[in-house]
Amino acid sequence: MILDQLKNDLTVATRNSDVVCRDTLRLLLSAINYKKIDLGHDLNDEEVLTVINNEAKKRRESIDVFTKNNRPELAASEKAELIILETYLPRQLTREEIEIEIEKLDLPNDFGQAMKIVAPLFKGRADGKLVAEIIKSVIQ
């Protein structure tokens, strides 16, 4: 289970005095606990991955903001946390892999209908914005 792995890795990071990893995992476990309370049941691996993905997305957005506002030290800190979070996520598909998969499908010309077909196929395996961008280019 991913949750057990996170807890074990937190223990290892604490013993090794790896402050960045320890703090990142603590924040992640806290977010998982909040989601558990919100849903009212223990999270399965898919739900835990969703929380990890949400936390990674927050880090990516923060990196963009800090980079645009010329705050490289804060961007570097967020980048270090993002690297740790990404170790728990499945490998993301590349743009080329997504394009190949989408081109195999017979998609309607309506973007909304195309997204309804494609989004479930790539859930958790690719960034939704990237998938939407590729769909727009394919149906035009």
Short mmCIF file of N, CA and C in Angstrom, two decimals:
data_model
loop_
_atom_site.label_atom_id
_atom_site.label_comp_id
_atom_site.label_asym_id
_atom_site.label_seq_id
_atom_site.Cartn_x
_atom_site.Cartn_y
_atom_site.Cartn_z
N MET A 1 0.83 -1.18 0.00
CA MET A 1 0.00 0.00 0.00
C MET A 1 0.87 1.25 0.00
N ILE A 2 0.46 2.24 -0.72
CA ILE A 2 1.24 3.47 -0.85
C ILE A 2 1.34 4.19 0.49
N LEU A 3 0.26 4.19 1.24
CA LEU A 3 0.26 4.88 2.53
C LEU A 3 1.31 4.30 3.47
N ASP A 4 1.43 2.97 3.50
CA ASP A 4 2.45 2.33 4.33
C ASP A 4 3.85 2.73 3.88
N GLN A 5 4.05 2.79 2.56
CA GLN A 5 5.34 3.19 2.01
C GLN A 5 5.68 4.63 2.42
N LEU A 6 4.68 5.50 2.37
CA LEU A 6 4.90 6.90 2.77
C LEU A 6 5.32 6.99 4.24
N LYS A 7 4.64 6.23 5.09
CA LYS A 7 4.97 6.26 6.52
C LYS A 7 6.37 5.70 6.78
N ASN A 8 6.72 4.62 6.08
CA ASN A 8 8.06 4.05 6.23
C ASN A 8 9.12 5.04 5.74
N ASP A 9 8.86 5.68 4.61
CA ASP A 9 9.82 6.65 4.07
C ASP A 9 9.95 7.86 4.99
N LEU A 10 8.88 8.24 5.66
CA LEU A 10 8.95 9.34 6.63
C LEU A 10 9.87 8.96 7.79
N THR A 11 9.75 7.74 8.27
CA THR A 11 10.61 7.27 9.35
C THR A 11 12.07 7.29 8.92
N VAL A 12 12.34 6.80 7.72
CA VAL A 12 13.71 6.78 7.20
C VAL A 12 14.25 8.20 7.05
N ALA A 13 13.45 9.09 6.50
CA ALA A 13 13.88 10.48 6.31
C ALA A 13 14.16 11.16 7.65
N THR A 14 13.35 10.85 8.65
CA THR A 14 13.55 11.43 9.97
C THR A 14 14.85 10.91 10.58
N ARG A 15 15.09 9.62 10.46
CA ARG A 15 16.33 9.03 11.00
C ARG A 15 17.57 9.57 10.30
N ASN A 16 17.44 9.83 9.00
CA ASN A 16 18.58 10.31 8.21
C ASN A 16 18.72 11.83 8.24
N SER A 17 17.86 12.50 8.99
CA SER A 17 17.86 13.96 9.09
C SER A 17 17.70 14.64 7.73
N ASP A 18 16.91 14.02 6.86
CA ASP A 18 16.61 14.59 5.55
C ASP A 18 15.40 15.51 5.73
N VAL A 19 15.68 16.77 6.00
CA VAL A 19 14.65 17.73 6.39
C VAL A 19 13.63 17.95 5.27
N VAL A 20 14.09 18.11 4.05
CA VAL A 20 13.17 18.38 2.93
C VAL A 20 12.22 17.20 2.73
N CYS A 21 12.77 16.00 2.69
CA CYS A 21 11.94 14.80 2.49
C CYS A 21 10.98 14.62 3.67
N ARG A 22 11.50 14.78 4.88
CA ARG A 22 10.67 14.63 6.07
C ARG A 22 9.50 15.60 6.06
N ASP A 23 9.79 16.87 5.81
CA ASP A 23 8.74 17.88 5.83
C ASP A 23 7.73 17.68 4.71
N THR A 24 8.21 17.29 3.54
CA THR A 24 7.32 17.05 2.40
C THR A 24 6.38 15.89 2.70
N LEU A 25 6.93 14.81 3.26
CA LEU A 25 6.10 13.64 3.57
C LEU A 25 5.12 13.95 4.69
N ARG A 26 5.53 14.76 5.65
CA ARG A 26 4.60 15.15 6.72
C ARG A 26 3.42 15.94 6.15
N LEU A 27 3.73 16.89 5.27
CA LEU A 27 2.65 17.68 4.64
C LEU A 27 1.74 16.78 3.81
N LEU A 28 2.33 15.84 3.10
CA LEU A 28 1.55 14.93 2.27
C LEU A 28 0.66 14.04 3.14
N LEU A 29 1.21 13.48 4.20
CA LEU A 29 0.41 12.63 5.09
C LEU A 29 -0.70 13.44 5.76
N SER A 30 -0.43 14.69 6.05
CA SER A 30 -1.46 15.57 6.61
C SER A 30 -2.58 15.78 5.59
N ALA A 31 -2.23 16.03 4.34
CA ALA A 31 -3.24 16.21 3.29
C ALA A 31 -4.05 14.94 3.10
N ILE A 32 -3.39 13.79 3.18
CA ILE A 32 -4.09 12.50 3.06
C ILE A 32 -5.05 12.33 4.23
N ASN A 33 -4.61 12.71 5.43
CA ASN A 33 -5.47 12.59 6.61
C ASN A 33 -6.69 13.51 6.50
N TYR A 34 -6.49 14.73 6.00
CA TYR A 34 -7.63 15.64 5.80
C TYR A 34 -8.62 15.05 4.81
N LYS A 35 -8.12 14.44 3.74
CA LYS A 35 -8.99 13.83 2.74
C LYS A 35 -9.74 12.65 3.36
N LYS A 36 -9.05 11.89 4.20
CA LYS A 36 -9.67 10.75 4.89
C LYS A 36 -10.83 11.23 5.76
N ILE A 37 -10.61 12.30 6.50
CA ILE A 37 -11.65 12.86 7.36
C ILE A 37 -12.80 13.39 6.51
N ASP A 38 -12.46 14.06 5.42
CA ASP A 38 -13.47 14.62 4.52
C ASP A 38 -14.36 13.54 3.92
N LEU A 39 -13.75 12.43 3.49
CA LEU A 39 -14.52 11.34 2.87
C LEU A 39 -15.17 10.42 3.90
N GLY A 40 -14.62 10.37 5.10
CA GLY A 40 -15.21 9.55 6.15
C GLY A 40 -14.82 8.09 6.10
N HIS A 41 -13.75 7.76 5.36
CA HIS A 41 -13.26 6.38 5.32
C HIS A 41 -11.78 6.38 4.97
N ASP A 42 -11.12 5.24 5.25
CA ASP A 42 -9.72 5.10 4.88
C ASP A 42 -9.59 5.18 3.36
N LEU A 43 -8.52 5.81 2.90
CA LEU A 43 -8.33 5.98 1.47
C LEU A 43 -7.70 4.74 0.84
N ASN A 44 -8.17 4.39 -0.35
CA ASN A 44 -7.51 3.32 -1.09
C ASN A 44 -6.34 3.92 -1.87
N ASP A 45 -5.58 3.08 -2.55
CA ASP A 45 -4.39 3.56 -3.25
C ASP A 45 -4.72 4.60 -4.32
N GLU A 46 -5.83 4.42 -5.01
CA GLU A 46 -6.21 5.37 -6.06
C GLU A 46 -6.50 6.75 -5.47
N GLU A 47 -7.18 6.78 -4.33
CA GLU A 47 -7.48 8.05 -3.68
C GLU A 47 -6.21 8.71 -3.13
N VAL A 48 -5.29 7.89 -2.62
CA VAL A 48 -4.01 8.42 -2.14
C VAL A 48 -3.23 9.02 -3.30
N LEU A 49 -3.23 8.33 -4.44
CA LEU A 49 -2.55 8.86 -5.63
C LEU A 49 -3.16 10.18 -6.09
N THR A 50 -4.47 10.31 -5.95
CA THR A 50 -5.14 11.56 -6.31
C THR A 50 -4.65 12.70 -5.41
N VAL A 51 -4.52 12.43 -4.12
CA VAL A 51 -4.03 13.44 -3.19
C VAL A 51 -2.58 13.81 -3.53
N ILE A 52 -1.76 12.80 -3.81
CA ILE A 52 -0.36 13.07 -4.17
C ILE A 52 -0.30 13.91 -5.44
N ASN A 53 -1.14 13.57 -6.40
CA ASN A 53 -1.18 14.31 -7.66
C ASN A 53 -1.60 15.76 -7.43
N ASN A 54 -2.58 15.97 -6.55
CA ASN A 54 -3.02 17.34 -6.23
C ASN A 54 -1.90 18.14 -5.57
N GLU A 55 -1.18 17.50 -4.67
CA GLU A 55 -0.07 18.17 -4.00
C GLU A 55 1.04 18.50 -5.00
N ALA A 56 1.30 17.58 -5.92
CA ALA A 56 2.32 17.83 -6.95
C ALA A 56 1.89 19.00 -7.84
N LYS A 57 0.62 19.04 -8.16
CA LYS A 57 0.09 20.13 -8.99
C LYS A 57 0.28 21.48 -8.29
N LYS A 58 0.03 21.51 -6.98
CA LYS A 58 0.23 22.74 -6.21
C LYS A 58 1.69 23.19 -6.29
N ARG A 59 2.61 22.22 -6.20
CA ARG A 59 4.04 22.56 -6.28
C ARG A 59 4.39 23.11 -7.66
N ARG A 60 3.85 22.50 -8.72
CA ARG A 60 4.13 22.99 -10.08
C ARG A 60 3.64 24.43 -10.25
N GLU A 61 2.44 24.70 -9.74
CA GLU A 61 1.89 26.05 -9.84
C GLU A 61 2.73 27.04 -9.04
N SER A 62 3.18 26.63 -7.87
CA SER A 62 4.03 27.49 -7.04
C SER A 62 5.35 27.78 -7.74
N ILE A 63 5.92 26.76 -8.36
CA ILE A 63 7.18 26.95 -9.09
C ILE A 63 7.00 27.99 -10.19
N ASP A 64 5.89 27.90 -10.92
CA ASP A 64 5.62 28.88 -11.98
C ASP A 64 5.52 30.29 -11.42
N VAL A 65 4.77 30.44 -10.33
CA VAL A 65 4.59 31.77 -9.73
C VAL A 65 5.92 32.32 -9.21
N PHE A 66 6.68 31.48 -8.50
CA PHE A 66 7.95 31.95 -7.95
C PHE A 66 8.95 32.29 -9.05
N THR A 67 8.94 31.52 -10.13
CA THR A 67 9.84 31.80 -11.24
C THR A 67 9.46 33.12 -11.92
N LYS A 68 8.17 33.34 -12.12
CA LYS A 68 7.71 34.59 -12.75
C LYS A 68 8.01 35.81 -11.88
N ASN A 69 7.99 35.63 -10.57
CA ASN A 69 8.23 36.74 -9.64
C ASN A 69 9.68 36.83 -9.19
N ASN A 70 10.56 36.15 -9.93
CA ASN A 70 12.00 36.22 -9.67
C ASN A 70 12.36 35.82 -8.23
N ARG A 71 11.83 34.68 -7.80
CA ARG A 71 12.14 34.13 -6.47
C ARG A 71 12.73 32.73 -6.63
N PRO A 72 13.97 32.64 -7.15
CA PRO A 72 14.55 31.33 -7.47
C PRO A 72 14.76 30.43 -6.26
N GLU A 73 15.01 31.01 -5.08
CA GLU A 73 15.23 30.18 -3.89
C GLU A 73 13.95 29.46 -3.49
N LEU A 74 12.81 30.14 -3.59
CA LEU A 74 11.53 29.50 -3.27
C LEU A 74 11.14 28.50 -4.35
N ALA A 75 11.43 28.82 -5.60
CA ALA A 75 11.15 27.89 -6.70
C ALA A 75 11.98 26.62 -6.52
N ALA A 76 13.23 26.76 -6.10
CA ALA A 76 14.09 25.59 -5.90
C ALA A 76 13.56 24.72 -4.76
N SER A 77 13.07 25.35 -3.71
CA SER A 77 12.50 24.61 -2.59
C SER A 77 11.27 23.81 -3.02
N GLU A 78 10.40 24.44 -3.79
CA GLU A 78 9.20 23.76 -4.30
C GLU A 78 9.59 22.63 -5.26
N LYS A 79 10.62 22.87 -6.05
CA LYS A 79 11.09 21.87 -7.01
C LYS A 79 11.59 20.62 -6.28
N ALA A 80 12.30 20.83 -5.17
CA ALA A 80 12.80 19.71 -4.37
C ALA A 80 11.64 18.89 -3.81
N GLU A 81 10.59 19.57 -3.36
CA GLU A 81 9.41 18.87 -2.85
C GLU A 81 8.70 18.13 -3.97
N LEU A 82 8.62 18.75 -5.14
CA LEU A 82 7.97 18.12 -6.29
C LEU A 82 8.68 16.83 -6.69
N ILE A 83 9.99 16.84 -6.67
CA ILE A 83 10.76 15.64 -7.02
C ILE A 83 10.42 14.50 -6.08
N ILE A 84 10.30 14.81 -4.80
CA ILE A 84 9.95 13.79 -3.81
C ILE A 84 8.54 13.25 -4.07
N LEU A 85 7.59 14.14 -4.31
CA LEU A 85 6.21 13.72 -4.56
C LEU A 85 6.10 12.86 -5.82
N GLU A 86 6.85 13.22 -6.85
CA GLU A 86 6.77 12.49 -8.11
C GLU A 86 7.30 11.06 -8.01
N THR A 87 8.10 10.77 -6.99
CA THR A 87 8.58 9.40 -6.84
C THR A 87 7.45 8.44 -6.49
N TYR A 88 6.36 8.96 -5.97
CA TYR A 88 5.22 8.12 -5.58
C TYR A 88 4.14 8.05 -6.65
N LEU A 89 4.28 8.85 -7.69
CA LEU A 89 3.30 8.85 -8.77
C LEU A 89 3.73 7.92 -9.88
N PRO A 90 2.76 7.34 -10.60
CA PRO A 90 3.13 6.53 -11.76
C PRO A 90 3.76 7.43 -12.83
N ARG A 91 4.56 6.83 -13.69
CA ARG A 91 5.24 7.59 -14.74
C ARG A 91 4.20 8.26 -15.63
N GLN A 92 4.39 9.54 -15.89
CA GLN A 92 3.49 10.30 -16.74
C GLN A 92 3.83 10.05 -18.21
N LEU A 93 2.81 9.97 -19.03
CA LEU A 93 3.01 9.78 -20.46
C LEU A 93 3.58 11.05 -21.09
N THR A 94 4.41 10.87 -22.10
CA THR A 94 4.96 12.01 -22.82
C THR A 94 3.94 12.53 -23.82
N ARG A 95 4.20 13.70 -24.34
CA ARG A 95 3.31 14.30 -25.34
C ARG A 95 3.16 13.37 -26.55
N GLU A 96 4.27 12.78 -26.99
CA GLU A 96 4.24 11.89 -28.15
C GLU A 96 3.38 10.65 -27.88
N GLU A 97 3.53 10.08 -26.69
CA GLU A 97 2.74 8.89 -26.35
C GLU A 97 1.25 9.22 -26.31
N ILE A 98 0.91 10.38 -25.79
CA ILE A 98 -0.50 10.80 -25.74
C ILE A 98 -1.03 11.01 -27.14
N GLU A 99 -0.25 11.68 -27.98
CA GLU A 99 -0.68 11.92 -29.37
C GLU A 99 -0.93 10.62 -30.11
N ILE A 100 -0.06 9.64 -29.93
CA ILE A 100 -0.23 8.35 -30.60
C ILE A 100 -1.52 7.68 -30.15
N GLU A 101 -1.78 7.69 -28.85
CA GLU A 101 -3.01 7.08 -28.32
C GLU A 101 -4.26 7.79 -28.82
N ILE A 102 -4.22 9.11 -28.84
CA ILE A 102 -5.40 9.89 -29.27
C ILE A 102 -5.66 9.70 -30.76
N GLU A 103 -4.60 9.64 -31.55
CA GLU A 103 -4.78 9.47 -33.00
C GLU A 103 -5.40 8.12 -33.36
N LYS A 104 -5.25 7.14 -32.48
CA LYS A 104 -5.86 5.82 -32.72
C LYS A 104 -7.38 5.87 -32.55
N LEU A 105 -7.86 6.86 -31.80
CA LEU A 105 -9.28 6.96 -31.50
C LEU A 105 -10.02 7.72 -32.59
N ASP A 106 -11.28 7.36 -32.78
CA ASP A 106 -12.14 8.09 -33.72
C ASP A 106 -12.95 9.09 -32.89
N LEU A 107 -12.44 10.32 -32.80
CA LEU A 107 -13.04 11.32 -31.93
C LEU A 107 -14.04 12.19 -32.67
N PRO A 108 -15.13 12.58 -31.98
CA PRO A 108 -16.07 13.54 -32.58
C PRO A 108 -15.40 14.92 -32.66
N ASN A 109 -15.93 15.79 -33.51
CA ASN A 109 -15.35 17.13 -33.67
C ASN A 109 -15.69 18.07 -32.52
N ASP A 110 -16.60 17.69 -31.65
CA ASP A 110 -16.95 18.50 -30.49
C ASP A 110 -15.93 18.25 -29.38
N PHE A 111 -15.30 19.33 -28.90
CA PHE A 111 -14.26 19.20 -27.88
C PHE A 111 -14.77 18.54 -26.60
N GLY A 112 -15.94 18.96 -26.13
CA GLY A 112 -16.50 18.41 -24.89
C GLY A 112 -16.74 16.92 -24.96
N GLN A 113 -17.31 16.47 -26.07
CA GLN A 113 -17.56 15.04 -26.25
C GLN A 113 -16.24 14.27 -26.37
N ALA A 114 -15.27 14.86 -27.06
CA ALA A 114 -13.97 14.22 -27.21
C ALA A 114 -13.29 14.07 -25.85
N MET A 115 -13.38 15.10 -25.01
CA MET A 115 -12.77 15.03 -23.68
C MET A 115 -13.43 13.96 -22.82
N LYS A 116 -14.76 13.80 -22.95
CA LYS A 116 -15.46 12.77 -22.19
C LYS A 116 -14.95 11.38 -22.54
N ILE A 117 -14.57 11.19 -23.78
CA ILE A 117 -14.05 9.90 -24.23
C ILE A 117 -12.61 9.71 -23.78
N VAL A 118 -11.80 10.74 -23.95
CA VAL A 118 -10.36 10.62 -23.76
C VAL A 118 -9.93 10.75 -22.29
N ALA A 119 -10.54 11.64 -21.54
CA ALA A 119 -10.10 11.92 -20.16
C ALA A 119 -9.99 10.67 -19.29
N PRO A 120 -10.99 9.78 -19.29
CA PRO A 120 -10.85 8.59 -18.44
C PRO A 120 -9.69 7.68 -18.86
N LEU A 121 -9.32 7.70 -20.13
CA LEU A 121 -8.23 6.85 -20.61
C LEU A 121 -6.88 7.28 -20.05
N PHE A 122 -6.73 8.58 -19.79
CA PHE A 122 -5.44 9.10 -19.36
C PHE A 122 -5.43 9.55 -17.90
N LYS A 123 -6.50 9.30 -17.17
CA LYS A 123 -6.59 9.75 -15.79
C LYS A 123 -5.43 9.17 -14.97
N GLY A 124 -4.67 10.05 -14.34
CA GLY A 124 -3.55 9.63 -13.52
C GLY A 124 -2.29 9.32 -14.29
N ARG A 125 -2.40 9.24 -15.62
CA ARG A 125 -1.23 8.91 -16.43
C ARG A 125 -0.71 10.08 -17.24
N ALA A 126 -1.50 11.17 -17.29
CA ALA A 126 -1.10 12.34 -18.07
C ALA A 126 -1.76 13.59 -17.51
N ASP A 127 -1.13 14.71 -17.73
CA ASP A 127 -1.66 16.00 -17.30
C ASP A 127 -2.89 16.35 -18.13
N GLY A 128 -3.97 16.69 -17.47
CA GLY A 128 -5.23 16.99 -18.15
C GLY A 128 -5.13 18.16 -19.12
N LYS A 129 -4.34 19.19 -18.76
CA LYS A 129 -4.18 20.34 -19.65
C LYS A 129 -3.48 19.93 -20.94
N LEU A 130 -2.49 19.06 -20.81
CA LEU A 130 -1.77 18.59 -21.99
C LEU A 130 -2.68 17.77 -22.89
N VAL A 131 -3.48 16.90 -22.28
CA VAL A 131 -4.43 16.08 -23.05
C VAL A 131 -5.42 16.98 -23.78
N ALA A 132 -5.94 17.99 -23.10
CA ALA A 132 -6.90 18.91 -23.72
C ALA A 132 -6.26 19.66 -24.89
N GLU A 133 -5.03 20.08 -24.70
CA GLU A 133 -4.31 20.79 -25.76
C GLU A 133 -4.13 19.91 -27.00
N ILE A 134 -3.79 18.65 -26.78
CA ILE A 134 -3.59 17.72 -27.89
C ILE A 134 -4.91 17.44 -28.59
N ILE A 135 -5.98 17.27 -27.83
CA ILE A 135 -7.30 17.02 -28.43
C ILE A 135 -7.69 18.20 -29.31
N LYS A 136 -7.48 19.42 -28.82
CA LYS A 136 -7.82 20.61 -29.61
C LYS A 136 -7.07 20.61 -30.94
N SER A 137 -5.80 20.24 -30.90
CA SER A 137 -5.02 20.25 -32.14
C SER A 137 -5.45 19.13 -33.09
N VAL A 138 -5.90 18.00 -32.54
CA VAL A 138 -6.30 16.86 -33.37
C VAL A 138 -7.65 17.10 -34.04
N ILE A 139 -8.62 17.67 -33.32
CA ILE A 139 -9.96 17.81 -33.89
C ILE A 139 -10.09 19.03 -34.80
N GLN A 140 -9.07 19.86 -34.86
CA GLN A 140 -9.14 21.03 -35.75
C GLN A 140 -8.56 20.73 -37.11
#
